[in-house]
Coordinates of N, CA, C and O in Angstrom, one line a residue:
X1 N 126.4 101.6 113.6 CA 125.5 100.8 112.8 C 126.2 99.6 112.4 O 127.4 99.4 112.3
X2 N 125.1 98.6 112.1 CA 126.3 97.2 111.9 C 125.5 97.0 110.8 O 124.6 97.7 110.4
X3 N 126.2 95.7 110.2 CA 126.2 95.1 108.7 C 124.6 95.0 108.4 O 124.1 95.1 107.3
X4 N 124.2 94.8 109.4 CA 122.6 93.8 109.6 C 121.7 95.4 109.4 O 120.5 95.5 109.1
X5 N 122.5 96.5 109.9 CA 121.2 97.7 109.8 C 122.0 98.1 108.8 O 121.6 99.3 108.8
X6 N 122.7 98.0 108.0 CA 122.7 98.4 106.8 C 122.0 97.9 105.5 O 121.4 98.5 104.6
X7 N 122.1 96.5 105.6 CA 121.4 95.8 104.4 C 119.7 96.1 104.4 O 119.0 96.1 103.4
X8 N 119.1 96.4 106.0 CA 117.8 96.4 106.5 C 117.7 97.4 105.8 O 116.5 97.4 105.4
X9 N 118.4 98.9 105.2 CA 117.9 99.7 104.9 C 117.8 100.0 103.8 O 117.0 100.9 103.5
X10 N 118.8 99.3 103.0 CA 118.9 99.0 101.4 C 117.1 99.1 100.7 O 116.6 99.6 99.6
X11 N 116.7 98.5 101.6 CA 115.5 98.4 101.1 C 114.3 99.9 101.1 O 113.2 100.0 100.5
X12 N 114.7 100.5 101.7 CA 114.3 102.0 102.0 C 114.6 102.8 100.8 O 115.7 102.9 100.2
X13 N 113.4 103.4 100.7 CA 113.5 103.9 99.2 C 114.1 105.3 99.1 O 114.3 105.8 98.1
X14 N 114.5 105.8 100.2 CA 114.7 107.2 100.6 C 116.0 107.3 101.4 O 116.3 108.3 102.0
X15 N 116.9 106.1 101.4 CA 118.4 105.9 102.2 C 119.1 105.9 100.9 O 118.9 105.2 100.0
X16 N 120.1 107.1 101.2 CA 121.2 107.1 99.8 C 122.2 106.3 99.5 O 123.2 106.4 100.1
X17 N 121.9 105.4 98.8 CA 122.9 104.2 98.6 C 123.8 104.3 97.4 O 124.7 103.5 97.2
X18 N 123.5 105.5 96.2 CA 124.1 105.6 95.5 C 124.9 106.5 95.2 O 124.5 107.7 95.2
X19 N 126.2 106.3 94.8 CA 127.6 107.5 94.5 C 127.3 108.1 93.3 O 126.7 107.5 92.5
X20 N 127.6 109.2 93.1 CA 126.6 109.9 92.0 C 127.5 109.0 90.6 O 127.0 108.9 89.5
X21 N 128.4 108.7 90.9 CA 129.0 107.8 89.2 C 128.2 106.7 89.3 O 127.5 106.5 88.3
X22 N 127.9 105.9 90.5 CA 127.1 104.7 90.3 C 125.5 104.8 89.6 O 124.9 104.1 88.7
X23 N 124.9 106.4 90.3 CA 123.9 106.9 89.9 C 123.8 107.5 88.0 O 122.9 107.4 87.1
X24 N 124.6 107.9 88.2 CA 124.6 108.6 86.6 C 124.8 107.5 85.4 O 124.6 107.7 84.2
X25 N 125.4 106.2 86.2 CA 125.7 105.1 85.2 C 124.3 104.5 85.3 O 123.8 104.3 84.2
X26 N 123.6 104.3 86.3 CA 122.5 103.3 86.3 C 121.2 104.2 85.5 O 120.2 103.5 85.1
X27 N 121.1 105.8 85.2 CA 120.2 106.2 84.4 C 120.5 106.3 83.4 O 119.5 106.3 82.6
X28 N 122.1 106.4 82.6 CA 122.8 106.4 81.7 C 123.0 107.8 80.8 O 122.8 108.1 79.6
X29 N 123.4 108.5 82.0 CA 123.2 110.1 82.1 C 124.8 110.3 82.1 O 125.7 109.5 81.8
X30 N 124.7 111.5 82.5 CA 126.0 112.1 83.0 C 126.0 112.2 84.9 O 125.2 112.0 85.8
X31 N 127.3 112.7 84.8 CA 127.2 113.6 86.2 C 126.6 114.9 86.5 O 125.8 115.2 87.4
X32 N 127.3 115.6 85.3 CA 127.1 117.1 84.9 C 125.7 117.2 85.1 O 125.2 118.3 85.5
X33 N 124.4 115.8 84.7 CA 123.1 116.3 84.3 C 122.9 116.3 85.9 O 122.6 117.4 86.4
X34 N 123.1 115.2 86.9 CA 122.5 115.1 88.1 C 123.2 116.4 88.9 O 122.5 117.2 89.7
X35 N 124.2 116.5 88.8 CA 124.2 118.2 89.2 C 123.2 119.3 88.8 O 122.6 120.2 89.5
X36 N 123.1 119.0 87.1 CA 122.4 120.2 87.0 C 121.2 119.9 87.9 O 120.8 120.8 88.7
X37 N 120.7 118.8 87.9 CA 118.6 118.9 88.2 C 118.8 119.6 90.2 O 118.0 120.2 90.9
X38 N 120.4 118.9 90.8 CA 120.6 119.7 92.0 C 120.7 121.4 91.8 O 120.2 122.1 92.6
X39 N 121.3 121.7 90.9 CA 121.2 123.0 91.1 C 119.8 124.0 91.1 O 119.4 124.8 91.9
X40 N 119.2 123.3 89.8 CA 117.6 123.5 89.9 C 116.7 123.1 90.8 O 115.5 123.2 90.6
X41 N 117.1 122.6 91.6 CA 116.8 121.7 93.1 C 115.5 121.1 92.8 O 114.4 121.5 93.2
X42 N 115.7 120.3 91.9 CA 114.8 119.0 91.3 C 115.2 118.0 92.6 O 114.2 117.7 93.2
X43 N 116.5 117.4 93.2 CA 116.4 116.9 94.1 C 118.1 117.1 94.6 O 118.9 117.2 93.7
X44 N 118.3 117.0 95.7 CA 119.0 117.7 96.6 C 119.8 116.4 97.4 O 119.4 115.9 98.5
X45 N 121.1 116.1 96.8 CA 121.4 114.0 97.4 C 122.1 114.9 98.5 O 122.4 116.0 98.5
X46 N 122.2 113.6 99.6 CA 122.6 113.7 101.0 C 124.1 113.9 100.4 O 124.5 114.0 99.3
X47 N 124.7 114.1 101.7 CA 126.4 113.9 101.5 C 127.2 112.7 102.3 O 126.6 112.4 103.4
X48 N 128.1 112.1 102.2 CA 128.7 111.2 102.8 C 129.5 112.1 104.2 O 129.4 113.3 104.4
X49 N 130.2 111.1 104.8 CA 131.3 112.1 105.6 C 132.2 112.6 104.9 O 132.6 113.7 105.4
X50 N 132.7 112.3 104.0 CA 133.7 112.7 103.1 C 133.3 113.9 101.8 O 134.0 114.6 101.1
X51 N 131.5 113.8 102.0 CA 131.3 115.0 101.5 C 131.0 115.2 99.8 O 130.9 116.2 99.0
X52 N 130.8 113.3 99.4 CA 130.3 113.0 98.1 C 128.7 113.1 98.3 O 128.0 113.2 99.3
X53 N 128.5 113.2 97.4 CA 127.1 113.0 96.9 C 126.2 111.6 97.1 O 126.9 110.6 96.9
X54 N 125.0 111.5 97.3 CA 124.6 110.0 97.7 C 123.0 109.9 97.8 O 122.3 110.2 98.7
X55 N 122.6 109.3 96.2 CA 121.3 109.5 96.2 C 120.6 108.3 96.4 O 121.2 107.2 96.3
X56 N 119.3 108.4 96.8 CA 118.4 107.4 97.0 C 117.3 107.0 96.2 O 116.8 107.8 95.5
X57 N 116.8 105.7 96.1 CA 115.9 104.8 94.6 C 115.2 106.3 94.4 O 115.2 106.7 93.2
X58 N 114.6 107.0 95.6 CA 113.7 107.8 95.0 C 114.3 109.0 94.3 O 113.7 109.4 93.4
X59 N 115.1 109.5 94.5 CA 115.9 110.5 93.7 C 116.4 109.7 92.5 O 116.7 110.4 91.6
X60 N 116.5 108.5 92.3 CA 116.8 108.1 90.7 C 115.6 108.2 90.0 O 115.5 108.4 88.8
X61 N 114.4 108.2 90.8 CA 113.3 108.3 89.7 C 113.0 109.0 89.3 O 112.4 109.1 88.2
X62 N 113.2 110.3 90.3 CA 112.5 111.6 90.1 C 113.5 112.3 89.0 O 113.1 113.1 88.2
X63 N 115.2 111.7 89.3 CA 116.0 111.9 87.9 C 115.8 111.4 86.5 O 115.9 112.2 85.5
X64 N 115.4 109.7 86.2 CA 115.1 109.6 84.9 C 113.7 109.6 84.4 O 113.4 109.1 83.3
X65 N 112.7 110.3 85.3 CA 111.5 111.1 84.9 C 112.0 112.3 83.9 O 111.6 112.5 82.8
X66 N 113.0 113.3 84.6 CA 113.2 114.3 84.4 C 114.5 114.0 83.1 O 114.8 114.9 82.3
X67 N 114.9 113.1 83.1 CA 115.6 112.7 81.8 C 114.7 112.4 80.7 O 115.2 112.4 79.5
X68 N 113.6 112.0 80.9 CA 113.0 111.3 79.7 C 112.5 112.7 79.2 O 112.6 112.8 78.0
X69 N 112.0 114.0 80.0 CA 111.7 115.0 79.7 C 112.5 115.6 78.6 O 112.3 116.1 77.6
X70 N 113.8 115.3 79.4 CA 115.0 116.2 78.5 C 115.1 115.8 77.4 O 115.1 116.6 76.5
X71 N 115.3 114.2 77.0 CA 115.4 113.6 76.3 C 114.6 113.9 74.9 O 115.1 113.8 73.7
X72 N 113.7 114.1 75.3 CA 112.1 114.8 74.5 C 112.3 116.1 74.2 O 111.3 116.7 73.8
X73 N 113.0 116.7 74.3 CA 114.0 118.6 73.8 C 113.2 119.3 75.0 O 112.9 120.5 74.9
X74 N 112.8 118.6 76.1 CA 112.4 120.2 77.3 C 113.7 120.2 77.7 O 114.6 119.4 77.9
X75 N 113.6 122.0 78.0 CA 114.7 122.3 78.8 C 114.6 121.8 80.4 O 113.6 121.7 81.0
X76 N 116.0 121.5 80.8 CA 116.3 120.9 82.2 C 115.8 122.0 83.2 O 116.4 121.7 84.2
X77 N 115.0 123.0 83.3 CA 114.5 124.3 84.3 C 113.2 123.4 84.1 O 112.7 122.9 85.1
X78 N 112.5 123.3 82.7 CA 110.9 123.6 82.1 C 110.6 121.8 83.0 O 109.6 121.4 83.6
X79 N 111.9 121.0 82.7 CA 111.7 119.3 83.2 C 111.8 119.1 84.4 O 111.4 118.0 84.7
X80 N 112.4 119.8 85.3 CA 112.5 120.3 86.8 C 110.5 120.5 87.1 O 109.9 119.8 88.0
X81 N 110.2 121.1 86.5 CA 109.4 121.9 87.4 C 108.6 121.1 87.0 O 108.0 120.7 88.0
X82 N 107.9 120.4 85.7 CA 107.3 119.4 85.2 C 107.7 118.4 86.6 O 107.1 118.8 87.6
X83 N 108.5 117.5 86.8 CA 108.6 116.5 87.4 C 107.8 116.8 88.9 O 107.0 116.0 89.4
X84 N 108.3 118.7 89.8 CA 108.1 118.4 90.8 C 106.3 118.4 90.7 O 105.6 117.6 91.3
X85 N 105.9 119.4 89.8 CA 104.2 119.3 89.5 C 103.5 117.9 89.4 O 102.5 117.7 90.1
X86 N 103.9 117.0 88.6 CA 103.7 115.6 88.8 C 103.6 115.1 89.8 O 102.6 114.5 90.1
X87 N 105.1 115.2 91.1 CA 105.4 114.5 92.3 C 104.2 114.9 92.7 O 103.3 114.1 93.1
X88 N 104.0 116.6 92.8 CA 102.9 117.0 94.1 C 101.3 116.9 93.9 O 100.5 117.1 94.8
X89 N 101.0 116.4 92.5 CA 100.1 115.6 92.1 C 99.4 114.8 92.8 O 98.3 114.9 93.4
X90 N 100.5 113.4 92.6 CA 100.4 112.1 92.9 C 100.7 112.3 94.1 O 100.4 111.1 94.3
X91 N 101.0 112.9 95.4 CA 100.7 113.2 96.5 C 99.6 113.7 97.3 O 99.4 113.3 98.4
X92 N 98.6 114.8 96.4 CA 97.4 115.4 96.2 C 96.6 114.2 95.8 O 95.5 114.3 96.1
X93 N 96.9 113.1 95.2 CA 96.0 112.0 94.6 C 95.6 111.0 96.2 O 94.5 110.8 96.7
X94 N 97.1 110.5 96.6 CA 97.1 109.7 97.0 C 96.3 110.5 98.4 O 95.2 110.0 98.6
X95 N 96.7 111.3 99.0 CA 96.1 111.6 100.7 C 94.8 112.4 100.1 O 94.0 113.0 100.8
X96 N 94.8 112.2 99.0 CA 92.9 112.9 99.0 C 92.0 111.5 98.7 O 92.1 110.9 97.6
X97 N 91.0 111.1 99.7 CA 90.3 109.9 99.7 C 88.8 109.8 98.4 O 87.9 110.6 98.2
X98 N 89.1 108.9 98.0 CA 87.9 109.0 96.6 C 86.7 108.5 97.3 O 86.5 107.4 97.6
X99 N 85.7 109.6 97.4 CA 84.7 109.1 97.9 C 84.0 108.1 97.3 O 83.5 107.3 98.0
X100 N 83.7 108.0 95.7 CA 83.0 107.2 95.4 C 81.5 107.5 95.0 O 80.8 106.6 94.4
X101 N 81.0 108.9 95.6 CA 79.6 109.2 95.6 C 79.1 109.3 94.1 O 78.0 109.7 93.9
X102 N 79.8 109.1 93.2 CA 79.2 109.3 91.3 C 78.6 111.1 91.5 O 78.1 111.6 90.5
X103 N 78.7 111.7 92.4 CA 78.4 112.8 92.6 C 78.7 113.4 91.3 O 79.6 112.8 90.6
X104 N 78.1 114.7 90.7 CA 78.7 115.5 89.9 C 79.2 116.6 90.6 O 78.6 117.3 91.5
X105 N 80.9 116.7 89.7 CA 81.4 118.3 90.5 C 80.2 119.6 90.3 O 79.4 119.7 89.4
X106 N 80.5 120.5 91.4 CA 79.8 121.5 91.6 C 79.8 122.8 90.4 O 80.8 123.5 90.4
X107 N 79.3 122.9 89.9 CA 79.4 124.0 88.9 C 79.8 125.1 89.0 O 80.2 125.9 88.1
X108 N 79.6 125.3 90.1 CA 80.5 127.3 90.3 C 82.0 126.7 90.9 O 82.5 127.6 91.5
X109 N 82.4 126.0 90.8 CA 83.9 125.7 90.6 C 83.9 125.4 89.3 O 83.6 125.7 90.5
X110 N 84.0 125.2 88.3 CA 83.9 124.5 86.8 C 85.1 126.0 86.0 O 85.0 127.2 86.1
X111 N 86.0 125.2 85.4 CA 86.8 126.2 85.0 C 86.3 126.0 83.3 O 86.3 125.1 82.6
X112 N 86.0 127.5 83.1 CA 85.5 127.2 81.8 C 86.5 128.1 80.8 O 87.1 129.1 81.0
X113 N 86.5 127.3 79.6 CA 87.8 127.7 78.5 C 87.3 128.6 77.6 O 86.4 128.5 76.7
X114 N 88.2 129.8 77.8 CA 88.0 130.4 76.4 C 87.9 130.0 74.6 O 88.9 129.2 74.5
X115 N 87.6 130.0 73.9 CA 88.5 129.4 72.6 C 89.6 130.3 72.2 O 89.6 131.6 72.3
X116 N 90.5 129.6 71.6 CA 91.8 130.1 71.0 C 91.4 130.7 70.3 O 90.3 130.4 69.8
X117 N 92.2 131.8 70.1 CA 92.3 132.5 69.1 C 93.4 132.1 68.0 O 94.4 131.6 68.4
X118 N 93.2 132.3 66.5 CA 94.8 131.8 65.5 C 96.0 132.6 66.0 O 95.9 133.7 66.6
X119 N 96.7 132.2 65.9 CA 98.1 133.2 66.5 C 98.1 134.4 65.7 O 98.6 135.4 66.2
X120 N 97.7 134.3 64.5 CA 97.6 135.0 63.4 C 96.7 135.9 64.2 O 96.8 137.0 63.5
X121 N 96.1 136.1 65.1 CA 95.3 137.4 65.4 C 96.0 138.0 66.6 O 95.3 138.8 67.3
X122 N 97.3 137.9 67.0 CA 98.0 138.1 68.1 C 98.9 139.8 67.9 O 99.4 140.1 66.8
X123 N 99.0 140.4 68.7 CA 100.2 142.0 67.9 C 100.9 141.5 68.8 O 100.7 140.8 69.8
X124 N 102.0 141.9 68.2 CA 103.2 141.8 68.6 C 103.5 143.2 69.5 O 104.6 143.4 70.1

């Protein structure tokens, strides 16, 4: 690979350009935390040859999503699984085409809610 196919790829949001200290500085995290969200396999960084860690734009986002979570007192498991639910969302959003017909949804699909009950009527 030469100089010229490296910079070309800088721009690729999915080529790991970042050393997890460069990374943990640019979210203003730890290391410890980007390990943990790896262990919870929130996201999973490449390795170098040498066998460091090496994340890409899109693994920083899907980390200070999942920091803003933490940040907010969810636990790092509950902000894991939050973030990936979101990702596969906005995935579900984008490859599903909006028809546009003003149709109304079909009624025997219609998820209908119970009302709460007070907690106060709950046994333990």
């Amino acid at each position: 690979m030469t100089a010229d196919d490296s910079y070309g790829r800088l721009d690729d949001d999915d080529y790991p350009a970042y050393t997890m200290g460069r990374a943990a500085e640019m979210l203003g995290t730890t290391q410890g935390f980007l390990r943990a969200l790896g262990e919870a396999r929130l996201i999973t960084p490449l390795r170098s040859a040498g066998g460091h860690r090496r994340y890409s734009r899109y693994q920083l986002r899907i980390a200070a999503r999942a920091r803003e979570l933490v940040d907010q007192g969810t636990p790092v498991e509950a902000a894991c699984r939050i973030v990936i639910l979101e990702d596969q969302l906005e995935d579900a959003q984008r490859i599903t085409p909006s028809t546009g017909t003003g149709l109304a949804p079909d009624p025997r699909f219609a998820v209908t809610r119970r009302p709460r009950r007070p907690s106060s009527d709950f046994r333990k």
